[in-house]
PDB file of C-alpha atoms and ligand atoms in Angstrom:
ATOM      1  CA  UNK A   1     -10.948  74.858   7.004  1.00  0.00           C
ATOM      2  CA  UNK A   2      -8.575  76.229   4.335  1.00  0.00           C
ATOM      3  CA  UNK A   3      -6.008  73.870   3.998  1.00  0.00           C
ATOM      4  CA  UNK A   4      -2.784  74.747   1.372  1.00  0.00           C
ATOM      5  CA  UNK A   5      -2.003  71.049   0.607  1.00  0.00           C
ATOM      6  CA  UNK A   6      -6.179  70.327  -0.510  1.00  0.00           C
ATOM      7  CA  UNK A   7      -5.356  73.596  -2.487  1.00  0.00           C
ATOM      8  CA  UNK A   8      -2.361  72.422  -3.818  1.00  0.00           C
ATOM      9  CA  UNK A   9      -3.866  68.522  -4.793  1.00  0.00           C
ATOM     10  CA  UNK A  10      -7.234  70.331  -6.125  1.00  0.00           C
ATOM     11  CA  UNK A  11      -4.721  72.096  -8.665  1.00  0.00           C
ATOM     12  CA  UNK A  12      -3.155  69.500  -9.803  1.00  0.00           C
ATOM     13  CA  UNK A  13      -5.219  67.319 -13.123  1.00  0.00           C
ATOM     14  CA  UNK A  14      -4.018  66.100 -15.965  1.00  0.00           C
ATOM     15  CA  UNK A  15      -3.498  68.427 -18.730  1.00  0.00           C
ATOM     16  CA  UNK A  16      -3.099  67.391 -21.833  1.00  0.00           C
ATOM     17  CA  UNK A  17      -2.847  70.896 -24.159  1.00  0.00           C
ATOM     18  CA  UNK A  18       0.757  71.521 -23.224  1.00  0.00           C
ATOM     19  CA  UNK A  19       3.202  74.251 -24.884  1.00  0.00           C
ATOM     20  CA  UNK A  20       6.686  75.809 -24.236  1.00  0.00           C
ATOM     21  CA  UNK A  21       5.692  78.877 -22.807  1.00  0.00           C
ATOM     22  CA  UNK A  22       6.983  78.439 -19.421  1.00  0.00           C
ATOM     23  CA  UNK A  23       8.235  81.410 -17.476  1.00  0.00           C
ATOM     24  CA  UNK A  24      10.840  78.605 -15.540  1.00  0.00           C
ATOM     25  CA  UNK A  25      14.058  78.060 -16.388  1.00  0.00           C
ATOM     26  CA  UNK A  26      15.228  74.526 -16.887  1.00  0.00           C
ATOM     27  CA  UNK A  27      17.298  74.516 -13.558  1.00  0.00           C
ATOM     28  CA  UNK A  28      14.529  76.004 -11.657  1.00  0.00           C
ATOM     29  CA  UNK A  29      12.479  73.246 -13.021  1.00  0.00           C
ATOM     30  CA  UNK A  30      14.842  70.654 -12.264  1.00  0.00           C
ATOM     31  CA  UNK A  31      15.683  71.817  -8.884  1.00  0.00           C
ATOM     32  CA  UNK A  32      11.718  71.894  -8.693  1.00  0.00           C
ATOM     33  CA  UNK A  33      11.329  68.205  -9.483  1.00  0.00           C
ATOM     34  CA  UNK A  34      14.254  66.864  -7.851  1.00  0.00           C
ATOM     35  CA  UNK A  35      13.366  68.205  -4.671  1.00  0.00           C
ATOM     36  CA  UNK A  36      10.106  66.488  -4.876  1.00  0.00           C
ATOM     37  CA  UNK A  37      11.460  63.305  -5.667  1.00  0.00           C
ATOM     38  CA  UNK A  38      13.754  63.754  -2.831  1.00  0.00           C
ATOM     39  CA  UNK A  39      11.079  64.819  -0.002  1.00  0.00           C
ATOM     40  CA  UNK A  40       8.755  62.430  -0.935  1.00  0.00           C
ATOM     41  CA  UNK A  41       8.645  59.440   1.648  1.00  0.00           C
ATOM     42  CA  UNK A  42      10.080  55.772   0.813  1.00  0.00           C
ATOM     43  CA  UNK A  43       9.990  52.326   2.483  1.00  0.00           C
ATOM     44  CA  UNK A  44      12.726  52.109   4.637  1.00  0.00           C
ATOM     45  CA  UNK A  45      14.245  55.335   3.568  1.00  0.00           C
ATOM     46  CA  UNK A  46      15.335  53.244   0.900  1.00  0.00           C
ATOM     47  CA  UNK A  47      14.793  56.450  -1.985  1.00  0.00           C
ATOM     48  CA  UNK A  48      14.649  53.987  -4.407  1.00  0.00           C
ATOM     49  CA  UNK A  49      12.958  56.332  -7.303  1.00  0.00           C
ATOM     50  CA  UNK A  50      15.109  57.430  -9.712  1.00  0.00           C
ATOM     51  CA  UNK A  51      14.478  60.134 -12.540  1.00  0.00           C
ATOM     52  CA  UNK A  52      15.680  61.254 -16.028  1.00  0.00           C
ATOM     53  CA  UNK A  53      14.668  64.862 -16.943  1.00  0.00           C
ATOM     54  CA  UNK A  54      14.606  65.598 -19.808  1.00  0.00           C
ATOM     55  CA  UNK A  55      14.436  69.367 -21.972  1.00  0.00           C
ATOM     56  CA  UNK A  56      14.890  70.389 -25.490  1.00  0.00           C
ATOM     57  CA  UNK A  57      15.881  67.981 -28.165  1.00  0.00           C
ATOM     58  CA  UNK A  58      16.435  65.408 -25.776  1.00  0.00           C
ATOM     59  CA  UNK A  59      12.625  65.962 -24.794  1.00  0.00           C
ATOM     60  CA  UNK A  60      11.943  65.932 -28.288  1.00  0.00           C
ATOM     61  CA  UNK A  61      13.746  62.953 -28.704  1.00  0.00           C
ATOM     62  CA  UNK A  62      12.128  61.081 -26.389  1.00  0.00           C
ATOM     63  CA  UNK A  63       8.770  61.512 -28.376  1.00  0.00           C
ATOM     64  CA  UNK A  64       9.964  60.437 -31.389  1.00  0.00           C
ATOM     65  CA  UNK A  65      11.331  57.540 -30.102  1.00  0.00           C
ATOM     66  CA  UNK A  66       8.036  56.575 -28.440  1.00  0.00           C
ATOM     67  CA  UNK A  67       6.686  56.857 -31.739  1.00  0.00           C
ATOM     68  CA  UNK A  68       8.896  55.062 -33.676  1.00  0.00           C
ATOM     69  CA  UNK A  69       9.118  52.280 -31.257  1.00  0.00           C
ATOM     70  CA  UNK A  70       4.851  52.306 -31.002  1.00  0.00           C
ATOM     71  CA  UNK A  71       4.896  52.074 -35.566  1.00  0.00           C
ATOM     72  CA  UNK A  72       6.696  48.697 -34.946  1.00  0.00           C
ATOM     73  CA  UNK A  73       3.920  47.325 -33.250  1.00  0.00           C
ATOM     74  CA  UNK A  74       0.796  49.546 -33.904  1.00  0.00           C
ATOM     75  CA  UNK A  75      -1.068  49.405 -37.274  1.00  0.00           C
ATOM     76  CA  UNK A  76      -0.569  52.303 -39.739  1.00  0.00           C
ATOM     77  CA  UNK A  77      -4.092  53.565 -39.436  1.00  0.00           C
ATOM     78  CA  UNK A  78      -3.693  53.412 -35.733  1.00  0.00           C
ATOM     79  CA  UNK A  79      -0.599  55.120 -35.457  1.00  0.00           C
ATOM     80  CA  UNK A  80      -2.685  58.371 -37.433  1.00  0.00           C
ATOM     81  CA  UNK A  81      -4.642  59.144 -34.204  1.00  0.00           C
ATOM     82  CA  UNK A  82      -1.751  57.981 -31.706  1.00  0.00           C
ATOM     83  CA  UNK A  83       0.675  60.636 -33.463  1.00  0.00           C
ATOM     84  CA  UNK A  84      -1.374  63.385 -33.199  1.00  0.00           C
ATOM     85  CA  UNK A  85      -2.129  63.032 -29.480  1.00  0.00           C
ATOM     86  CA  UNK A  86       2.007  62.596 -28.737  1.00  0.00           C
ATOM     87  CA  UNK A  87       2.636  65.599 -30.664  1.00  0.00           C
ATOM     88  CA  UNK A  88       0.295  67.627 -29.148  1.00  0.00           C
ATOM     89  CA  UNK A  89      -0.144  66.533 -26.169  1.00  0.00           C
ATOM     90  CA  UNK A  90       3.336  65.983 -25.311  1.00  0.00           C
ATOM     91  CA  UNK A  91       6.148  66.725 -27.765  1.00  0.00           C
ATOM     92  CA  UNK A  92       4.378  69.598 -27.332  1.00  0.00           C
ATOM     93  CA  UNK A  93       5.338  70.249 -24.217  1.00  0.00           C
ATOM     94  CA  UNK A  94       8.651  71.789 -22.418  1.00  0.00           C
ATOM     95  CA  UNK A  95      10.376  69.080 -20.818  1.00  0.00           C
ATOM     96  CA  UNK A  96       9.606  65.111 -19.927  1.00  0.00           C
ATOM     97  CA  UNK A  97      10.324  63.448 -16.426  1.00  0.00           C
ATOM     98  CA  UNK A  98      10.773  59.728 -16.116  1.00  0.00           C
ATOM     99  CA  UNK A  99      10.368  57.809 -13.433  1.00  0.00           C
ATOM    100  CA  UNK A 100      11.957  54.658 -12.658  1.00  0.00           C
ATOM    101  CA  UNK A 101      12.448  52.367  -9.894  1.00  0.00           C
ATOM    102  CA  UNK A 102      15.856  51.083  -8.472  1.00  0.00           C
ATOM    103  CA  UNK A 103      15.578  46.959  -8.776  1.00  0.00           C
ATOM    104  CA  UNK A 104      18.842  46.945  -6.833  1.00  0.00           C
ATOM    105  CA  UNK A 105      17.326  49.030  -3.932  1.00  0.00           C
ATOM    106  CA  UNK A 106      14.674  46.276  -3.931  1.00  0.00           C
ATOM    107  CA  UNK A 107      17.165  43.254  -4.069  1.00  0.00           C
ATOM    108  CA  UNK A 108      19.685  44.551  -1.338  1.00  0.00           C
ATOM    109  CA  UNK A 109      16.055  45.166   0.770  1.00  0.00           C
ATOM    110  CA  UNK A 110      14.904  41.738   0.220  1.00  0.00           C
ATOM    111  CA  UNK A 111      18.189  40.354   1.341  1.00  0.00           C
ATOM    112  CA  UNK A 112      18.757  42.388   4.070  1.00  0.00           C
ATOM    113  CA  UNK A 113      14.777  42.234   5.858  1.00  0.00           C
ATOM    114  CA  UNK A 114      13.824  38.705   5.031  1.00  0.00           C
ATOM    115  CA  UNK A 115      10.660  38.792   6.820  1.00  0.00           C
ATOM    116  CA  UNK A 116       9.847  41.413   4.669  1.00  0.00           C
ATOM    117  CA  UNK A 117      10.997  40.489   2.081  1.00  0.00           C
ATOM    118  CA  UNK A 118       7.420  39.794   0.145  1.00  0.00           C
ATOM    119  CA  UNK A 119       6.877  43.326   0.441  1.00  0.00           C
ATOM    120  CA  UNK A 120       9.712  45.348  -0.584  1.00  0.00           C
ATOM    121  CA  UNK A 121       8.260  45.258  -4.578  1.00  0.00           C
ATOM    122  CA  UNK A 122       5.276  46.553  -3.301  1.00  0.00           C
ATOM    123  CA  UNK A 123       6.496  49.402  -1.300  1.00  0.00           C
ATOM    124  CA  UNK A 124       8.638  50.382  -3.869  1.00  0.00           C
ATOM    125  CA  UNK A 125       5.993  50.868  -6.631  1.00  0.00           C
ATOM    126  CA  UNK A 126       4.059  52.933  -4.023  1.00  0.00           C
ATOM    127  CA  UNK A 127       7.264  55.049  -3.257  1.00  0.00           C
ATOM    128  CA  UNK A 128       7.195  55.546  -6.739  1.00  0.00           C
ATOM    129  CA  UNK A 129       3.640  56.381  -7.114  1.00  0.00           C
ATOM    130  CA  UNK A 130       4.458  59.193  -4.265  1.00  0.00           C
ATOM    131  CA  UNK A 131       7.206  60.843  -5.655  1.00  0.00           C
ATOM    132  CA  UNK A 132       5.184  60.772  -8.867  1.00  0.00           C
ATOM    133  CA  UNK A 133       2.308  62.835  -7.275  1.00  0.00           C
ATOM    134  CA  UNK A 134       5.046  65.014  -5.694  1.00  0.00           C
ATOM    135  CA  UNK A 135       6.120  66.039  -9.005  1.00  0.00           C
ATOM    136  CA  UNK A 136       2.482  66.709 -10.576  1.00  0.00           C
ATOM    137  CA  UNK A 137       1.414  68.694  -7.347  1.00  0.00           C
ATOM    138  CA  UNK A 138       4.598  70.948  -7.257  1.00  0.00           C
ATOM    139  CA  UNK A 139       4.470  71.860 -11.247  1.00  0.00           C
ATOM    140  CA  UNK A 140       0.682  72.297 -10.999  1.00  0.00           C
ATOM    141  CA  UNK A 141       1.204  74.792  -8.376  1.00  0.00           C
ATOM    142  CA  UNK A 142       3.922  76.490 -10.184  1.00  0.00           C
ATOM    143  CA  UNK A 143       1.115  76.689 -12.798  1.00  0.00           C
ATOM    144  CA  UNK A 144       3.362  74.331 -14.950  1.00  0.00           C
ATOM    145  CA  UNK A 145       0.479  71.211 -16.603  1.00  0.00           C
ATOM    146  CA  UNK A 146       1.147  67.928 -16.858  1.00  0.00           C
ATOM    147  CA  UNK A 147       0.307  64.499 -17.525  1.00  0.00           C
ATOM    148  CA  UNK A 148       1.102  61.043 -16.285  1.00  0.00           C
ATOM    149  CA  UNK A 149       2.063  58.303 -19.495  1.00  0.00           C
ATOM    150  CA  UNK A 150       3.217  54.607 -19.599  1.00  0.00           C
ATOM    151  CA  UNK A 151       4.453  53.661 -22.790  1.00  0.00           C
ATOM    152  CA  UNK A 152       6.384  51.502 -20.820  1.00  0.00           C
ATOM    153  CA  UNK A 153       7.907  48.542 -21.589  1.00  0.00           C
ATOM    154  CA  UNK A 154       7.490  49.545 -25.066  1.00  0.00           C
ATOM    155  CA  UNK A 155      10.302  52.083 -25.111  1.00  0.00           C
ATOM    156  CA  UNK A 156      12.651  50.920 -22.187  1.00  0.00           C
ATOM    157  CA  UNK A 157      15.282  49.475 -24.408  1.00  0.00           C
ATOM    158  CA  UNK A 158      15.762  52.319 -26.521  1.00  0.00           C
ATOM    159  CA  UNK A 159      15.412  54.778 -23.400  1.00  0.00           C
ATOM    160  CA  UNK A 160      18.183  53.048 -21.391  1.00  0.00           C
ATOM    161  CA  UNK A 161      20.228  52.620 -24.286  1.00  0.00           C
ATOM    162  CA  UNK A 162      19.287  56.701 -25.786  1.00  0.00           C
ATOM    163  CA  UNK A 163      20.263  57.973 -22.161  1.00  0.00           C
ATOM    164  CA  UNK A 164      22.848  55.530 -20.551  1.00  0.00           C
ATOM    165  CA  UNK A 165      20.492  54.166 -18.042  1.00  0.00           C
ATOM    166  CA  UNK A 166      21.721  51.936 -15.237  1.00  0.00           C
ATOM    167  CA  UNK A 167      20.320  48.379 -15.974  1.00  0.00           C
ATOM    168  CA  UNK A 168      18.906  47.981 -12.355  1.00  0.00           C
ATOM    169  CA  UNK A 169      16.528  51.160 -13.127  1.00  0.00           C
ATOM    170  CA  UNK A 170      13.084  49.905 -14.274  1.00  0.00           C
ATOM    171  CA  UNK A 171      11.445  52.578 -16.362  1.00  0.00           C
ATOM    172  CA  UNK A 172       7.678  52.983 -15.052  1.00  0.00           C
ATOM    173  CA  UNK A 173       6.282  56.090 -15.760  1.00  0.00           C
ATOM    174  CA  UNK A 174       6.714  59.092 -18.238  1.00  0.00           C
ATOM    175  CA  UNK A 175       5.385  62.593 -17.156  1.00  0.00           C
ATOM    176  CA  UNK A 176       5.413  65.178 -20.194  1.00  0.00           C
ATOM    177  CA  UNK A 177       5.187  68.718 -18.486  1.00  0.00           C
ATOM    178  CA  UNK A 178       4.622  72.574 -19.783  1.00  0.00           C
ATOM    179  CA  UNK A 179       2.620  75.491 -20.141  1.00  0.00           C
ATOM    180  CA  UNK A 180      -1.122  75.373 -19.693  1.00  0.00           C
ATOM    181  CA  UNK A 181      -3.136  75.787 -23.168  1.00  0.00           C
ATOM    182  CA  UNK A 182      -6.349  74.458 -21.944  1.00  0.00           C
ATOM    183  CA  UNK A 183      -7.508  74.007 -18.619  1.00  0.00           C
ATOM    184  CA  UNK A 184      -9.202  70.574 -17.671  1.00  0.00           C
ATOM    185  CA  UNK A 185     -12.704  69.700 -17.308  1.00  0.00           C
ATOM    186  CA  UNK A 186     -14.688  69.365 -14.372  1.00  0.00           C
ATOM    187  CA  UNK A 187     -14.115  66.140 -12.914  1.00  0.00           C
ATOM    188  CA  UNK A 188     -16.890  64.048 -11.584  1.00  0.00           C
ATOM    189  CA  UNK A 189     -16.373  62.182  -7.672  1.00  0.00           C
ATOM    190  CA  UNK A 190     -18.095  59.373  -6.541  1.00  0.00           C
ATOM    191  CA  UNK A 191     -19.885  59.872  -3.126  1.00  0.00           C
ATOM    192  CA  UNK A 192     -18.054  60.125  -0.216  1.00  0.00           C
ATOM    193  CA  UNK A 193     -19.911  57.782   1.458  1.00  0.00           C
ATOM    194  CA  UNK A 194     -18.856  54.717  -0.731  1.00  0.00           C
ATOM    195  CA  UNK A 195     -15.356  55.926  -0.026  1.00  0.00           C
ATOM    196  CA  UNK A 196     -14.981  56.225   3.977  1.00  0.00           C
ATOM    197  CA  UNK A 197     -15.866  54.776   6.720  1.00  0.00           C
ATOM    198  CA  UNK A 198     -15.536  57.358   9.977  1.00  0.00           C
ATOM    199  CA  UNK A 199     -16.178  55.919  13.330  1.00  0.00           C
ATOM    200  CA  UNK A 200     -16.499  58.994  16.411  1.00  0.00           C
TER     201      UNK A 200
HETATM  202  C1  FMN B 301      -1.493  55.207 -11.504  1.00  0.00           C
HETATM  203  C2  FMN B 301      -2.048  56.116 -12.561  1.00  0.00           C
HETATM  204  C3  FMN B 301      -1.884  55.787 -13.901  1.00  0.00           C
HETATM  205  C4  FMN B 301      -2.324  56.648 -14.904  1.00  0.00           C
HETATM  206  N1  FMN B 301      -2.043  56.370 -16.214  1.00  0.00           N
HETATM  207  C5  FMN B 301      -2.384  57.255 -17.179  1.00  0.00           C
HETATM  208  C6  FMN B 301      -1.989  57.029 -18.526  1.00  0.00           C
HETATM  209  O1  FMN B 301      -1.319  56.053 -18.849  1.00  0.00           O
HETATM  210  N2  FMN B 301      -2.373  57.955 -19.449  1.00  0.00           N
HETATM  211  C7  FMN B 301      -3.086  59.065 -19.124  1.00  0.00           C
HETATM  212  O2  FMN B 301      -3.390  59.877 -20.010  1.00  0.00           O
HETATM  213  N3  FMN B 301      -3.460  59.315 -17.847  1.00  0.00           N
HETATM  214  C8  FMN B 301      -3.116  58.439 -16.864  1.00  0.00           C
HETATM  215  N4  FMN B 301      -3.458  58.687 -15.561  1.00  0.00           N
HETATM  216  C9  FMN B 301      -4.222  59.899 -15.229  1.00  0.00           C
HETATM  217  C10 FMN B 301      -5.668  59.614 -14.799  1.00  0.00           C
HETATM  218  O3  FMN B 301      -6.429  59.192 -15.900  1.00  0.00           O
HETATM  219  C11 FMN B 301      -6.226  60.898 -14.186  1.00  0.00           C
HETATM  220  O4  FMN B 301      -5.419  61.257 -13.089  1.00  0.00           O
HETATM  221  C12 FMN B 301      -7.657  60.750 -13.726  1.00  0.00           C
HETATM  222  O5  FMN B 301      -8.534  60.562 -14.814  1.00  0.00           O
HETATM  223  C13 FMN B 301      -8.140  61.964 -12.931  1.00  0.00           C
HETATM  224  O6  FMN B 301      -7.969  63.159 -13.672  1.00  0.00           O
HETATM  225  P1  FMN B 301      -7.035  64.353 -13.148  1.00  0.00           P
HETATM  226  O7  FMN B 301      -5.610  63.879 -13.236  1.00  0.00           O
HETATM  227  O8  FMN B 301      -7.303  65.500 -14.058  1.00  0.00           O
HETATM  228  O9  FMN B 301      -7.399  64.647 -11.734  1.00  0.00           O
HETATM  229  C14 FMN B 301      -3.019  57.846 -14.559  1.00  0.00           C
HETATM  230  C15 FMN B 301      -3.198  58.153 -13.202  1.00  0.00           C
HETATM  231  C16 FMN B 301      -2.717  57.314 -12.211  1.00  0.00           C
HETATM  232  C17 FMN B 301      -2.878  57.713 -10.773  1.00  0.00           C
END
């Protein structure tokens, strides 16, 4: 059975030899990734990811902070290797989402559903995780590569304080994007059989 969502996932892997040469524009890009923030399911309906997109010198930006921030805590001999991969592996690149999580969201949850209360952290890391592969699957099938980063917590103060970020957003995932300069490798899976359990 040929299935256009297993297509879709199957394209998406992490690529890490990103360029400019994207045939998008920036809005079309935007629009791209906002909508799949946006249509991408949340406990509660409670939408509580939130995203900074960034293009150009602000992308650029964003780099160079992460490696200035990373020198203050990273020996000089380390931050050699750890340079190289951020500029070519993601300065590199076109543009930069972030993804972040609404701690209000949570809070007014919590408050509101005490019996759930336990669980609305959860959920909203896992919304996050959704919209995250939402992104990733709708560039990769617009043939646009990407990757998925945390140099979180290392760079949320400068980030919220670069881009005017609400203090209740909690910064938990970067996602440098752009044209495709190497394809990825075969990946290996483990047998399906240590996976799933089917019972006809
Ligand atoms: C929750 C999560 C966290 C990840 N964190 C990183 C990361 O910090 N850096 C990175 O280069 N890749 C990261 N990855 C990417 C995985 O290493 C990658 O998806 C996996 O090896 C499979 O390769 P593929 O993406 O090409 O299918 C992460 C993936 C997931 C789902």
């Amino acid at each position: 059975m040929e299935n256009p969502v297993i297509k879709n996932l199957k394209e998406r892997r992490s690529i890490y030899s990103i360029g400019k040469d994207v045939s998008h524009s920036q809005d079309e890009l935007t629009a791209l990734i906002q909508d799949a923030i946006k249509y991408s399911p949340s406990s509660f309906n409670s939408q509580s990811s939130r995203a900074l997109i960034l293009f150009g010198e602000n992308h650029h930006k964003l780099w160079d902070t992460v490696k200035a921030e990373l020198s203050k805590i990273v020996s000089a001999e380390a931050m050699e290797a750890t340079t190289a991969k951020i500029d070519n592996c993601f300065r590199s690149g076109f543009g930069t989402v972030l993804f972040f999580e609404d701690s209000d969201v949570v809070t007014k949850l919590e408050k509101e559903f005490p019996l759930y209360a336990d669980n609305f952290r959860i959920w909203s890391e896992q919304s996050g995780g959704m919209a995250q592969l939402s992104v990733w699957t709708a560039l990769a099938t617009e043939k646009v590569g990407a990757t998925l980063q945390h140099y979180n917590p290392v760079i949320d103060e400068a980030v919220a304080s670069e881009w005017n970020i609400p203090a209740s957003w909690i910064l938990r995932a970067q996602m440098p994007f752009g044209s495709i300069e190497q394809e990825a490798q075969e990946k290996a899976f483990m047998d399906d059989s240590q996976r799933f359990i089917v019972c006809k």
